[in-house]
PDB file of N, CA, C and O in Angstrom:
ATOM      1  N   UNK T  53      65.048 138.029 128.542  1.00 90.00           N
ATOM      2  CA  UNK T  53      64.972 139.166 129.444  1.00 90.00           C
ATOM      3  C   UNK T  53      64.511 138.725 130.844  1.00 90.00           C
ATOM      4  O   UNK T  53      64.946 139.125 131.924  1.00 90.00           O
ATOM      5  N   UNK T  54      63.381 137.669 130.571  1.00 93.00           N
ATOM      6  CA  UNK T  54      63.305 137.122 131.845  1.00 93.00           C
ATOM      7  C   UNK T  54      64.310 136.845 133.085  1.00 93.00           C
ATOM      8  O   UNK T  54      64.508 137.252 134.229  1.00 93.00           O
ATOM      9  N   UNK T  55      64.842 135.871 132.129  1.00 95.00           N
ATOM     10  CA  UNK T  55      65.806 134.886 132.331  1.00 95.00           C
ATOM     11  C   UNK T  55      66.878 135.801 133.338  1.00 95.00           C
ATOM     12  O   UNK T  55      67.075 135.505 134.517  1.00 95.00           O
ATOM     13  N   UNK T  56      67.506 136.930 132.660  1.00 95.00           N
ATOM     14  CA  UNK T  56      68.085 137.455 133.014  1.00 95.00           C
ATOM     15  C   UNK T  56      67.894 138.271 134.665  1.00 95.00           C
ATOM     16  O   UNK T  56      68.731 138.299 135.568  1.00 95.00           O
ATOM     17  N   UNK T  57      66.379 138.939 134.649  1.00 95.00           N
ATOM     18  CA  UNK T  57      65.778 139.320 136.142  1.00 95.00           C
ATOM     19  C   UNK T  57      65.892 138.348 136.804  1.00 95.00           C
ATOM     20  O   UNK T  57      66.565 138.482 137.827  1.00 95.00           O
ATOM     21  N   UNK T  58      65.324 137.050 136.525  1.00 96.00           N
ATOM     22  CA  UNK T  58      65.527 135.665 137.337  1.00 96.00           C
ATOM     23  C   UNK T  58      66.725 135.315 138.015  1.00 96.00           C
ATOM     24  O   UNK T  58      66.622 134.822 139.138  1.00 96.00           O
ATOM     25  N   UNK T  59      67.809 135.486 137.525  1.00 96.00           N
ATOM     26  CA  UNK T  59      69.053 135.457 137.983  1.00 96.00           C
ATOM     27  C   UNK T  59      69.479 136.513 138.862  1.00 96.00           C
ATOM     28  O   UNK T  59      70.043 136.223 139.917  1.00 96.00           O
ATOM     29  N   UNK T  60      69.280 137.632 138.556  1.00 96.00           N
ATOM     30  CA  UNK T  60      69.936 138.534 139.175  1.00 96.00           C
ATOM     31  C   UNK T  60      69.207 138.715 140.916  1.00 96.00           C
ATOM     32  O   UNK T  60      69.703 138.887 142.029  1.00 96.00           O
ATOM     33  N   UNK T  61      67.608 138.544 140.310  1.00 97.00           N
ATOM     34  CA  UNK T  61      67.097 138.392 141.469  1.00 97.00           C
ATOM     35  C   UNK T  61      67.527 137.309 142.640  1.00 97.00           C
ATOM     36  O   UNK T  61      67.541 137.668 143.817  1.00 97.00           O
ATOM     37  N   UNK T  62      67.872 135.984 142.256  1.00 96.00           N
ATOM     38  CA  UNK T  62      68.357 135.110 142.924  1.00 96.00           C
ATOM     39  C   UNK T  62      69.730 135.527 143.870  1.00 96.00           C
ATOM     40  O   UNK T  62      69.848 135.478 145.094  1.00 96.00           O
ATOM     41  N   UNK T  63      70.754 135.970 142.790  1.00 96.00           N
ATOM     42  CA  UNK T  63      71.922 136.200 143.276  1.00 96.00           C
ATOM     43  C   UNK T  63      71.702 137.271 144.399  1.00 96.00           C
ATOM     44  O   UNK T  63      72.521 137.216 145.317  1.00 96.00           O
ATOM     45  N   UNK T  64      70.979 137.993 144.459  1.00 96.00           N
ATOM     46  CA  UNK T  64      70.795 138.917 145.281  1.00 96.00           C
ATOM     47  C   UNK T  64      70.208 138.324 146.546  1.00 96.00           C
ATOM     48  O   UNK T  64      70.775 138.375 147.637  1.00 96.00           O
ATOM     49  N   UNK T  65      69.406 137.937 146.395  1.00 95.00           N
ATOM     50  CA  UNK T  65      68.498 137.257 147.683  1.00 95.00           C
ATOM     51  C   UNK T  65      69.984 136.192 148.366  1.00 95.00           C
ATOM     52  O   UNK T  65      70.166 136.001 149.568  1.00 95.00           O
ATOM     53  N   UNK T  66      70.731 135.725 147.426  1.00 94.00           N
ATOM     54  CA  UNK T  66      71.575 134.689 147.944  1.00 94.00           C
ATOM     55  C   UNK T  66      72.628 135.450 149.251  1.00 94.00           C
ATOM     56  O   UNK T  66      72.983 135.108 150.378  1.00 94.00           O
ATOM     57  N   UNK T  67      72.886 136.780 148.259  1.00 93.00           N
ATOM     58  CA  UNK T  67      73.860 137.383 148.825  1.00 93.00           C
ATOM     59  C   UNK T  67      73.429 138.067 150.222  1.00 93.00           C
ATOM     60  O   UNK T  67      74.132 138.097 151.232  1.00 93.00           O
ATOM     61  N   UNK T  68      72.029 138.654 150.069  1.00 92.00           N
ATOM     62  CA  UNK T  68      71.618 139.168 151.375  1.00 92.00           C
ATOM     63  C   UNK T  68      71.053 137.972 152.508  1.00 92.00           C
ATOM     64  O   UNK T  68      70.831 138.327 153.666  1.00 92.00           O
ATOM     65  N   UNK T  69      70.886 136.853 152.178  1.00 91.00           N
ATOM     66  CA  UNK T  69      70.598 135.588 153.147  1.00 91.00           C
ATOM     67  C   UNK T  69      72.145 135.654 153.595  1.00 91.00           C
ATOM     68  O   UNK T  69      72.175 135.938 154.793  1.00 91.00           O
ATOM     69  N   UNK T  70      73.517 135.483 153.033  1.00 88.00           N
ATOM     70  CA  UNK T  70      74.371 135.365 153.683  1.00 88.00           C
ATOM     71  C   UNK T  70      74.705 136.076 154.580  1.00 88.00           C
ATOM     72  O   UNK T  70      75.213 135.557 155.574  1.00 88.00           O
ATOM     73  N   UNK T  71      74.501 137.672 154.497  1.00 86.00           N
ATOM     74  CA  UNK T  71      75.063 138.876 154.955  1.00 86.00           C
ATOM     75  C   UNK T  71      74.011 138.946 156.246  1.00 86.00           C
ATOM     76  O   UNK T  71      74.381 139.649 157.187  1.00 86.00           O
ATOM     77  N   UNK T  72      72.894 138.358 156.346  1.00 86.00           N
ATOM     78  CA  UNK T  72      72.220 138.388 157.532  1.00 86.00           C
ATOM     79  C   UNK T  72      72.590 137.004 158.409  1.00 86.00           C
ATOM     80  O   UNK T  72      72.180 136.843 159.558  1.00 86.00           O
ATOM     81  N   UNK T  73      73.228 136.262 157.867  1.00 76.00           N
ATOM     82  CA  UNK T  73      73.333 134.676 158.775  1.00 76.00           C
ATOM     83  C   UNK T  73      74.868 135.050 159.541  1.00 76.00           C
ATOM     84  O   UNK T  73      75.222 134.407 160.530  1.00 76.00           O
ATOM     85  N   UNK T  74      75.536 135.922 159.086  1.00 63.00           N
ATOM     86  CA  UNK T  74      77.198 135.841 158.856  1.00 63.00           C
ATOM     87  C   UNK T  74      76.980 136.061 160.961  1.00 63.00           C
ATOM     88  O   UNK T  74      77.754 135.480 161.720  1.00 63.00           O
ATOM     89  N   UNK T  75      75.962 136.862 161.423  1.00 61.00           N
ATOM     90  CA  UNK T  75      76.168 136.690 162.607  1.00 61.00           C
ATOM     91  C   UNK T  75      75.755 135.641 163.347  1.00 61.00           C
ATOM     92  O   UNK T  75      76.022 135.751 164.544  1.00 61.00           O
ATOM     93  N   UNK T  76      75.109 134.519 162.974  1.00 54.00           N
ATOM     94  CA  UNK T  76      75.237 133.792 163.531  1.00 54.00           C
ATOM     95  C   UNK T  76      76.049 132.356 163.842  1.00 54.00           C
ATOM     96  O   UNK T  76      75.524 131.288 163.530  1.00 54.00           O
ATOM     97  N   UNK T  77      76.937 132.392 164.271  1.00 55.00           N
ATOM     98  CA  UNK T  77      78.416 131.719 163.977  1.00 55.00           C
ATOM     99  C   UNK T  77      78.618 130.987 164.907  1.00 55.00           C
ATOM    100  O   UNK T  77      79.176 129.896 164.797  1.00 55.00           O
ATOM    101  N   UNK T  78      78.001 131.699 166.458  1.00 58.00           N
ATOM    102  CA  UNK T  78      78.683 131.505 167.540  1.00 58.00           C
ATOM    103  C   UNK T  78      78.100 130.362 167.930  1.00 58.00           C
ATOM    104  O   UNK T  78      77.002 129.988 167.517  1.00 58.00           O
ATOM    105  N   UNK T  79      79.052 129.539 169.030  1.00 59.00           N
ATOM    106  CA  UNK T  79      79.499 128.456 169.161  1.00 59.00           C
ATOM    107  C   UNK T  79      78.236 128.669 170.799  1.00 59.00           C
ATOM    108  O   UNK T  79      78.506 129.507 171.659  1.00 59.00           O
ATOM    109  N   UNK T  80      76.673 127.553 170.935  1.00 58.00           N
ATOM    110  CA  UNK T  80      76.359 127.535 172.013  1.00 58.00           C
ATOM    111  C   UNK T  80      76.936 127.342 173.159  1.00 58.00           C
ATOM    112  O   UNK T  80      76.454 127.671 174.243  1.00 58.00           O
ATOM    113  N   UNK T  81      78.245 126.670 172.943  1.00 62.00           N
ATOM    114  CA  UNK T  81      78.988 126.627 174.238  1.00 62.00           C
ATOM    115  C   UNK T  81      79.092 127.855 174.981  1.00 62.00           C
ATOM    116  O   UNK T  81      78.507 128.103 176.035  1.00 62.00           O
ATOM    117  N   UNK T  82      79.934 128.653 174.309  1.00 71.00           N
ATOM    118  CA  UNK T  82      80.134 129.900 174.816  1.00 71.00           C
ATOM    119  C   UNK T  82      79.079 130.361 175.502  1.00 71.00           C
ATOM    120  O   UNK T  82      79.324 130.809 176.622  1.00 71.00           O
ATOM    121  N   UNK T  83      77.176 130.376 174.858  1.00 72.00           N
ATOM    122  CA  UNK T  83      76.769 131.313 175.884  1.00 72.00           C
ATOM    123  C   UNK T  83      76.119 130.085 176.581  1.00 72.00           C
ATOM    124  O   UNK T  83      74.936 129.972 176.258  1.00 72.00           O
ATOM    125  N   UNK T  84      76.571 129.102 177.474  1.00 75.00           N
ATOM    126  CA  UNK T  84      76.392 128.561 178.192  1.00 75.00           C
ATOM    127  C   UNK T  84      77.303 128.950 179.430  1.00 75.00           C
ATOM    128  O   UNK T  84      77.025 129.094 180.621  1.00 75.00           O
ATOM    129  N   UNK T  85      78.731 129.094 178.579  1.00 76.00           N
ATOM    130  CA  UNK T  85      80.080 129.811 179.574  1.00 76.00           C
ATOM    131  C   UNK T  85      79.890 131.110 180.471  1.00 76.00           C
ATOM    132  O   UNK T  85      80.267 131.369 181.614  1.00 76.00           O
ATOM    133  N   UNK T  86      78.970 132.026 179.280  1.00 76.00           N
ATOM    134  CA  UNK T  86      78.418 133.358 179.783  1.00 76.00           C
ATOM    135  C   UNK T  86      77.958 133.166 180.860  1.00 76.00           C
ATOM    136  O   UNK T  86      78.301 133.687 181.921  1.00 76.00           O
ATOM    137  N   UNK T  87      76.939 132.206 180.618  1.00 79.00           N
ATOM    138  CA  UNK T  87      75.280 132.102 181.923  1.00 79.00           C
ATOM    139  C   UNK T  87      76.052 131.863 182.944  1.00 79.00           C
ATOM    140  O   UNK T  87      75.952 132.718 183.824  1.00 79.00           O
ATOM    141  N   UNK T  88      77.057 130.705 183.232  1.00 78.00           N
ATOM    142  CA  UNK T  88      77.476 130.196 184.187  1.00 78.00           C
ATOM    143  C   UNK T  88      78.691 131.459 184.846  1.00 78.00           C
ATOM    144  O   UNK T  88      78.727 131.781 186.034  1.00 78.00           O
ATOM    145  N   UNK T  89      79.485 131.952 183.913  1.00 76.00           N
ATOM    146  CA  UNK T  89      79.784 132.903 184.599  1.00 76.00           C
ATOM    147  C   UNK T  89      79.129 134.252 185.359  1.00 76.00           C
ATOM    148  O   UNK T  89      79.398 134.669 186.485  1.00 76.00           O
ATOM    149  N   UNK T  90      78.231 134.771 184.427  1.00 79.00           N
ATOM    150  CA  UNK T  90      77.302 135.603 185.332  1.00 79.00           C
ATOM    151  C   UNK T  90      76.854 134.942 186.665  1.00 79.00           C
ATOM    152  O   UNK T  90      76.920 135.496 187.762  1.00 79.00           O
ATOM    153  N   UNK T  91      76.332 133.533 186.405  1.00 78.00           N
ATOM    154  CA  UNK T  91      75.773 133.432 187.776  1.00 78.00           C
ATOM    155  C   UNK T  91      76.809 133.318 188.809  1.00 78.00           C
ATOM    156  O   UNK T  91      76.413 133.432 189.969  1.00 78.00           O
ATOM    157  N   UNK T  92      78.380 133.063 188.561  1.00 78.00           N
ATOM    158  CA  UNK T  92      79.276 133.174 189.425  1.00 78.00           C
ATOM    159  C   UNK T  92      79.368 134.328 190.080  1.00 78.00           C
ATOM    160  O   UNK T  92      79.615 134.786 191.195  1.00 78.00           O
ATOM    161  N   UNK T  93      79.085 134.634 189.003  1.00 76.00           N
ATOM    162  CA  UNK T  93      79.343 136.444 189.896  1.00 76.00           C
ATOM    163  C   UNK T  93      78.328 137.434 190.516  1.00 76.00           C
ATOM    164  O   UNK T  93      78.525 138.406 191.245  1.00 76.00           O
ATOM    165  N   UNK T  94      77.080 136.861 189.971  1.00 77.00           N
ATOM    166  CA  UNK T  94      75.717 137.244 190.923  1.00 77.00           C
ATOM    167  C   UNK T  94      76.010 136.765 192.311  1.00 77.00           C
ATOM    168  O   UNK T  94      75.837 137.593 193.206  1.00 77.00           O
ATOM    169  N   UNK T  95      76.580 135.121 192.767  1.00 77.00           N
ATOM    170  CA  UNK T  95      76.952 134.387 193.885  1.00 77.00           C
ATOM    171  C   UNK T  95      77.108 135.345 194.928  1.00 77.00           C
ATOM    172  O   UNK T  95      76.585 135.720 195.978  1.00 77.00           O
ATOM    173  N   UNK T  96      78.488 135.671 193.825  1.00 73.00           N
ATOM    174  CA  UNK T  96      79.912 136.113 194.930  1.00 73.00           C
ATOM    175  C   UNK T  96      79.668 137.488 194.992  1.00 73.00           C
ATOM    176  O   UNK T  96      80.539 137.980 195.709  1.00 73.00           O
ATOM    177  N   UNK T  97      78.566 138.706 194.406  1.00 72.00           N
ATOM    178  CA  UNK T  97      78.143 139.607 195.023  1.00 72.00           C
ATOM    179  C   UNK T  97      77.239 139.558 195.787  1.00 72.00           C
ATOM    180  O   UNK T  97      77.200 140.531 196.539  1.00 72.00           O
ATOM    181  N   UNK T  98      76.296 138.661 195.960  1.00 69.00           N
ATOM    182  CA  UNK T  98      75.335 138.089 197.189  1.00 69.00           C
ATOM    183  C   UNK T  98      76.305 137.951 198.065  1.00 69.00           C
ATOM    184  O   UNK T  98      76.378 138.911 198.833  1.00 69.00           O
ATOM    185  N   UNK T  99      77.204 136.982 198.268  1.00 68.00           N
ATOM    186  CA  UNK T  99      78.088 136.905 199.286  1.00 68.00           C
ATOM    187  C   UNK T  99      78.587 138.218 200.099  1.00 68.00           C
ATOM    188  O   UNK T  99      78.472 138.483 201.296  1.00 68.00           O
ATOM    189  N   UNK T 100      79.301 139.094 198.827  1.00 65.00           N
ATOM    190  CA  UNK T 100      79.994 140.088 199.906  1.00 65.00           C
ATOM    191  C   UNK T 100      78.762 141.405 200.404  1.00 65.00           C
ATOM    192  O   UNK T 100      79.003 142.345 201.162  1.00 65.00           O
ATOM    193  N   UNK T 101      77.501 141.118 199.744  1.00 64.00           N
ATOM    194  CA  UNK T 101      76.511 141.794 200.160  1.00 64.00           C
ATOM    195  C   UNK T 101      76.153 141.199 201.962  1.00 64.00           C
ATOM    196  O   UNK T 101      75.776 141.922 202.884  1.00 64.00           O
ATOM    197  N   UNK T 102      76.348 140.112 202.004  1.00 65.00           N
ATOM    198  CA  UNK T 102      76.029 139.609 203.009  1.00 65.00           C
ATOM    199  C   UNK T 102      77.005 140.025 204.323  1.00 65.00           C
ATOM    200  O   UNK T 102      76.728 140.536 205.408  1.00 65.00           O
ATOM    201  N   UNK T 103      78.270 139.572 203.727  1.00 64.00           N
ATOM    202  CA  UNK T 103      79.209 139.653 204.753  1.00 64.00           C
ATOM    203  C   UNK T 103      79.258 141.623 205.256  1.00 64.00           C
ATOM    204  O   UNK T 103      79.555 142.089 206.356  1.00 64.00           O
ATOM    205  N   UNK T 104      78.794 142.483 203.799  1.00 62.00           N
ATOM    206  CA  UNK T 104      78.808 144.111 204.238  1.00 62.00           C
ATOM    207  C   UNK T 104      77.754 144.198 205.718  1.00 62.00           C
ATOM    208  O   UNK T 104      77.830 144.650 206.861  1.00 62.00           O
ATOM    209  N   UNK T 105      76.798 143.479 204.883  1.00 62.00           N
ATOM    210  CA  UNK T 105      74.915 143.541 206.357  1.00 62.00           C
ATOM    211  C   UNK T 105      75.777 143.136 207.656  1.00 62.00           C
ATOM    212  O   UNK T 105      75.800 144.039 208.493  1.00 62.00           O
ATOM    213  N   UNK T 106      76.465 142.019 207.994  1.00 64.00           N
ATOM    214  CA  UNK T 106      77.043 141.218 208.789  1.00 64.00           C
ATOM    215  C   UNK T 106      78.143 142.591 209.729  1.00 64.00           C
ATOM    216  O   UNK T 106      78.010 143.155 210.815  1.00 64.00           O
ATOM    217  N   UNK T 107      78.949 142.655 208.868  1.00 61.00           N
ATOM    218  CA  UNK T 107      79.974 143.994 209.023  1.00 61.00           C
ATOM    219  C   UNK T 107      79.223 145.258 210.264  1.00 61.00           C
ATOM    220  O   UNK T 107      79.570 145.654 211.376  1.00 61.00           O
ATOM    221  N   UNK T 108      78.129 145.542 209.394  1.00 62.00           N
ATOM    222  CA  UNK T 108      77.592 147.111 209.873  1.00 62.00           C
ATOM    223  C   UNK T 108      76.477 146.346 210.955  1.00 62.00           C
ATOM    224  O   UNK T 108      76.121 147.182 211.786  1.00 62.00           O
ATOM    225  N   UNK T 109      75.995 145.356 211.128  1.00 61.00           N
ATOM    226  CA  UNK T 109      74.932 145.320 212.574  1.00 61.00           C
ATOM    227  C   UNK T 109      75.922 144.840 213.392  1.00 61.00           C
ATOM    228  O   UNK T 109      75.362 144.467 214.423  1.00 61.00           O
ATOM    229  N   UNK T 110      77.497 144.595 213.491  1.00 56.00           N
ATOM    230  CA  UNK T 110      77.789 144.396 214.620  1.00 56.00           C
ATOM    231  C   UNK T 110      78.341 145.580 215.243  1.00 56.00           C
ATOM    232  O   UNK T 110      78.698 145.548 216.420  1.00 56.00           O
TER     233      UNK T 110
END
């Protein structure tokens, strides 16, 4: 009877360790790709923030 809880308990724990890992998959590259793209684009809205200031004091 033991034996039997012993198992079932296992299989279970096995199955919910998988079902919580399944999101982690992703490839660090990618959010390296992210960072670097955000900061592209933080840049290049600094930029046209600049060139708007530039625009309106002349």
């Amino acid at each position: 009877m033991l034996k039997k809880w012993m198992v079932a308990l296992g299989m279970v724990s096995v199955l919910m360790l998988a079902a919580c890992n399944d999101g982690d998959d992703e490839d660090p590259a990618d959010d390296e790709q992210m960072e670097e793209q955000e900061q592209d684009q933080d840049q290049e809205q600094d930029t046209d923030d600049r060139e708007e200031d530039t625009d309106q004091s002349e």
